Amino acid sequence: MADRTFLDWPFFDESHRRLAGELEKWCRSELAEGHGTDVDAACRTLVRKLGDGGWLRYCVPAAWGGFHEALDVRSLALIRETLARHDGLADFAFAMQGLGSGTISLFGSEAQRRDYLPAVAVGKKIAAFALTEPISGSDVAQMETEAAADRDGFVVQGAKTYISNGGIADFYVLFARTGEVPGTRGISAFVVEAGTDGLDDGERIEVIAPHPLATLRFNDMRLPHSALLGERGKGFAQAMATLDVFRTTVGAAALGFARRALDEATGRAATRRSGGGMLADNAIVQSMLAEMVLDVDASALLVYRAAWVRDVQGRRNSREAALAKLHATDSAQNVIDKAVQIFGGLGVTVGVPVERLYREIRALRIYEGASEVQKVVIARNHLAEFGK
């Protein structure tokens, strides 16, 4: 059983503790290990199940069917940690409903919010966030996808890649260059319906931990003026604001993976006979477990501090979110690696939980800002403070 004493920390209020308890019970009864080979169908099922359970209400504001008046990062992080500990694909399904619709929650018009957010909250529409490109990757300043304005709206040319929910999403929040000025200030956001003429989302990408991923291609894709999300030329700021909310939750998912690995490794060490005693009697194994406990607790403190700064202090938490994501994802990789080592040969056997976790964790150190990007964010914030 994973440690739950962290819920007594002052970062949380009673509603968060209640949420964690209710979700834990739901996960135990509703989530099962393994989803077969049809990952698309599994994700669609999980989105519906999460919607029926009421958990997707935390992904949108209350005015459009959500639980909180505004997005509550502590709730999002608690949900992602708990889901990830039980089922990585369930965490993915939940996370993408939040990230994929987050820009609409923060910057959408009344009509856009009305058209998309209530359906997201009940699992009737699947959302996706389309930022990364084949050549420039996540370097937004070098974005090449272009939305050229004309009398009837916009014509989009270009491509996006490694788009989560690509191929199964009902809509995409797309970032494209509209050319007001060079660099990041010439980018705008759009809402694009799946099935729009000129959108090809059929090129799928297989990764080591199966998730729905695709490359999107835009060939003379026409969008009406009403597809523009917020102000023209503000897309970079909108994307960063959305990531500021959800980047902390990536750390929370990594924390959930790490907690599960620690539980599995502890159970193995306590029950595996070795050298006339138990594996847990070995001083080297005890040292490994101690390091794992330290990494988990440090990550939890960083993750929930970052969420608290956003929710309670009401200020931008780029620095705290970067620290949380960097430490939680990198240390979770180490925790899971130690768990595999404690399991020995069984740890690399397909179907064993620590083997699945070993594949699941790797992508978290890359998406929504790779570890190296988080170091740049942290260093720049630190130097700016020093300069004051």
Short mmCIF file of C-alpha atoms in Angstrom, two decimals, residues 61-238:
data_model
loop_
_atom_site.label_atom_id
_atom_site.label_comp_id
_atom_site.label_asym_id
_atom_site.label_seq_id
_atom_site.Cartn_x
_atom_site.Cartn_y
_atom_site.Cartn_z
CA PRO A 61 -13.78 25.10 -14.87
CA ALA A 62 -17.11 24.88 -13.02
CA ALA A 63 -18.93 27.20 -15.44
CA TRP A 64 -18.65 24.49 -18.12
CA GLY A 65 -19.30 21.39 -16.06
CA GLY A 66 -16.13 21.30 -13.96
CA PHE A 67 -15.62 20.78 -10.24
CA HIS A 68 -13.62 23.89 -9.27
CA GLU A 69 -14.27 27.48 -10.28
CA ALA A 70 -10.81 27.51 -11.91
CA LEU A 71 -8.39 24.69 -12.72
CA ASP A 72 -7.00 23.41 -9.41
CA VAL A 73 -3.47 22.10 -9.94
CA ARG A 74 -3.36 20.24 -6.61
CA SER A 75 -6.44 18.23 -7.63
CA LEU A 76 -5.02 17.56 -11.10
CA ALA A 77 -1.72 16.41 -9.57
CA LEU A 78 -3.39 14.16 -7.00
CA ILE A 79 -5.50 12.54 -9.70
CA ARG A 80 -2.53 11.99 -12.00
CA GLU A 81 -0.38 10.55 -9.21
CA THR A 82 -3.11 8.12 -8.17
CA LEU A 83 -4.04 7.05 -11.70
CA ALA A 84 -0.38 6.59 -12.68
CA ARG A 85 0.22 4.40 -9.65
CA HIS A 86 -2.62 2.13 -10.77
CA ASP A 87 -2.59 2.36 -14.57
CA GLY A 88 -0.35 4.46 -16.82
CA LEU A 89 -2.82 4.49 -19.71
CA ALA A 90 -5.59 5.81 -17.44
CA ASP A 91 -3.25 8.61 -16.38
CA PHE A 92 -2.54 9.37 -20.05
CA ALA A 93 -6.27 9.48 -20.90
CA PHE A 94 -6.98 11.86 -18.02
CA ALA A 95 -3.95 14.08 -18.65
CA MET A 96 -4.75 14.65 -22.31
CA GLN A 97 -8.32 15.68 -21.56
CA GLY A 98 -6.83 18.42 -19.39
CA LEU A 99 -3.91 19.47 -21.56
CA GLY A 100 -5.86 19.20 -24.80
CA SER A 101 -8.65 21.46 -23.56
CA GLY A 102 -6.61 23.63 -21.19
CA THR A 103 -5.98 26.44 -23.67
CA ILE A 104 -9.73 26.65 -24.31
CA SER A 105 -10.40 26.81 -20.55
CA LEU A 106 -7.88 29.62 -20.14
CA PHE A 107 -8.34 31.66 -23.34
CA GLY A 108 -11.34 30.41 -25.33
CA SER A 109 -14.36 32.46 -26.26
CA GLU A 110 -17.71 31.77 -24.59
CA ALA A 111 -18.80 29.89 -27.71
CA GLN A 112 -15.64 27.75 -27.82
CA ARG A 113 -15.89 26.91 -24.14
CA ARG A 114 -19.56 26.01 -24.51
CA ASP A 115 -18.91 23.86 -27.60
CA TYR A 116 -16.02 21.82 -26.17
CA LEU A 117 -15.58 21.92 -22.40
CA PRO A 118 -18.84 20.30 -21.22
CA ALA A 119 -18.20 17.39 -23.60
CA VAL A 120 -14.62 17.05 -22.33
CA ALA A 121 -15.87 16.97 -18.73
CA VAL A 122 -18.09 13.95 -19.34
CA GLY A 123 -15.77 12.09 -21.72
CA LYS A 124 -17.84 12.62 -24.87
CA LYS A 125 -15.10 14.49 -26.75
CA ILE A 126 -11.42 13.52 -26.76
CA ALA A 127 -8.96 16.42 -26.76
CA ALA A 128 -5.43 16.86 -28.12
CA PHE A 129 -2.69 19.53 -27.95
CA ALA A 130 -0.71 20.02 -31.19
CA LEU A 131 2.52 21.97 -30.67
CA THR A 132 5.58 19.80 -31.52
CA GLU A 133 6.85 19.72 -35.12
CA PRO A 134 8.97 17.23 -37.14
CA ILE A 135 11.91 19.62 -37.73
CA SER A 136 11.87 22.13 -34.86
CA GLY A 137 10.55 19.74 -32.21
CA SER A 138 9.27 21.76 -29.27
CA ASP A 139 11.35 24.85 -30.15
CA VAL A 140 8.31 27.04 -30.68
CA ALA A 141 10.32 29.97 -32.03
CA GLN A 142 11.29 27.83 -35.04
CA MET A 143 7.74 26.66 -35.77
CA GLU A 144 7.04 26.20 -39.48
CA THR A 145 3.34 25.32 -39.61
CA GLU A 146 1.64 28.37 -41.09
CA ALA A 147 -1.94 29.67 -40.94
CA ALA A 148 -2.29 32.30 -43.66
CA ALA A 149 -5.24 34.66 -43.20
CA ASP A 150 -7.62 35.38 -46.03
CA ARG A 151 -11.11 36.82 -46.35
CA ASP A 152 -12.84 33.61 -45.26
CA GLY A 153 -10.52 32.65 -42.39
CA PHE A 154 -7.18 30.84 -42.45
CA VAL A 155 -5.41 28.32 -44.69
CA VAL A 156 -3.05 25.99 -42.81
CA GLN A 157 0.03 24.26 -44.23
CA GLY A 158 2.56 22.17 -42.32
CA ALA A 159 2.85 19.27 -39.90
CA LYS A 160 2.89 18.37 -36.21
CA THR A 161 4.31 15.19 -34.72
CA TYR A 162 4.28 13.08 -31.54
CA ILE A 163 0.77 14.39 -30.92
CA SER A 164 -0.86 12.50 -28.06
CA ASN A 165 -4.38 11.30 -28.93
CA GLY A 166 -3.48 11.87 -32.58
CA GLY A 167 -5.87 9.83 -34.69
CA ILE A 168 -8.52 9.39 -31.97
CA ALA A 169 -9.10 13.00 -30.88
CA ASP A 170 -12.37 14.75 -31.67
CA PHE A 171 -10.57 18.09 -31.78
CA TYR A 172 -7.05 19.53 -31.67
CA VAL A 173 -5.77 22.76 -30.17
CA LEU A 174 -3.31 23.72 -32.90
CA PHE A 175 -0.51 26.29 -32.76
CA ALA A 176 0.57 27.83 -36.08
CA ARG A 177 2.51 30.80 -37.34
CA THR A 178 0.28 33.72 -38.37
CA GLY A 179 3.19 36.05 -39.07
CA GLU A 180 2.46 39.20 -37.07
CA VAL A 181 6.17 39.39 -36.16
CA PRO A 182 9.07 36.89 -36.36
CA GLY A 183 9.71 34.38 -33.58
CA THR A 184 7.34 33.44 -30.82
CA ARG A 185 5.17 36.55 -31.06
CA GLY A 186 3.90 35.60 -34.51
CA ILE A 187 2.06 32.44 -33.43
CA SER A 188 -1.66 31.90 -32.86
CA ALA A 189 -3.82 29.09 -31.49
CA PHE A 190 -6.79 27.45 -33.22
CA VAL A 191 -9.40 24.81 -32.46
CA VAL A 192 -9.52 22.21 -35.23
CA GLU A 193 -12.23 19.59 -35.55
CA ALA A 194 -11.13 16.07 -36.47
CA GLY A 195 -12.23 15.32 -40.01
CA THR A 196 -11.61 18.86 -41.26
CA ASP A 197 -10.76 18.83 -44.97
CA GLY A 198 -7.00 19.06 -45.42
CA LEU A 199 -6.18 17.43 -42.05
CA ASP A 200 -4.48 14.03 -42.25
CA ASP A 201 -4.08 12.39 -38.82
CA GLY A 202 -3.58 8.85 -40.08
CA GLU A 203 0.21 8.53 -39.67
CA ARG A 204 0.59 6.71 -36.37
CA ILE A 205 3.72 6.42 -34.21
CA GLU A 206 4.57 3.35 -32.11
CA VAL A 207 6.50 3.92 -28.88
CA ILE A 208 7.85 1.64 -26.16
CA ALA A 209 4.88 2.28 -23.84
CA PRO A 210 1.90 2.11 -26.23
CA HIS A 211 -0.19 5.29 -26.41
CA PRO A 212 -2.15 6.86 -29.27
CA LEU A 213 0.39 9.08 -31.04
CA ALA A 214 0.34 10.49 -34.57
CA THR A 215 1.89 12.89 -37.02
CA LEU A 216 -0.65 15.45 -38.27
CA ARG A 217 -0.30 16.91 -41.76
CA PHE A 218 -2.12 20.02 -43.01
CA ASN A 219 -2.55 20.49 -46.74
CA ASP A 220 -4.60 23.59 -47.60
CA MET A 221 -6.67 23.03 -44.46
CA ARG A 222 -9.25 25.80 -44.24
CA LEU A 223 -10.38 27.16 -40.88
CA PRO A 224 -13.08 29.78 -40.27
CA HIS A 225 -12.33 32.97 -38.31
CA SER A 226 -14.22 31.41 -35.39
CA ALA A 227 -11.51 28.72 -35.05
CA LEU A 228 -9.01 31.31 -33.76
CA LEU A 229 -8.47 30.75 -30.04
CA GLY A 230 -7.98 34.05 -28.20
CA GLU A 231 -6.00 36.87 -29.81
CA ARG A 232 -3.89 36.55 -32.93
CA GLY A 233 -0.18 36.50 -32.19
CA LYS A 234 -0.68 35.36 -28.58
CA GLY A 235 -0.32 31.64 -29.20
CA PHE A 236 3.10 31.25 -27.61
CA ALA A 237 1.97 32.88 -24.38
CA GLN A 238 -1.18 30.74 -24.42
#
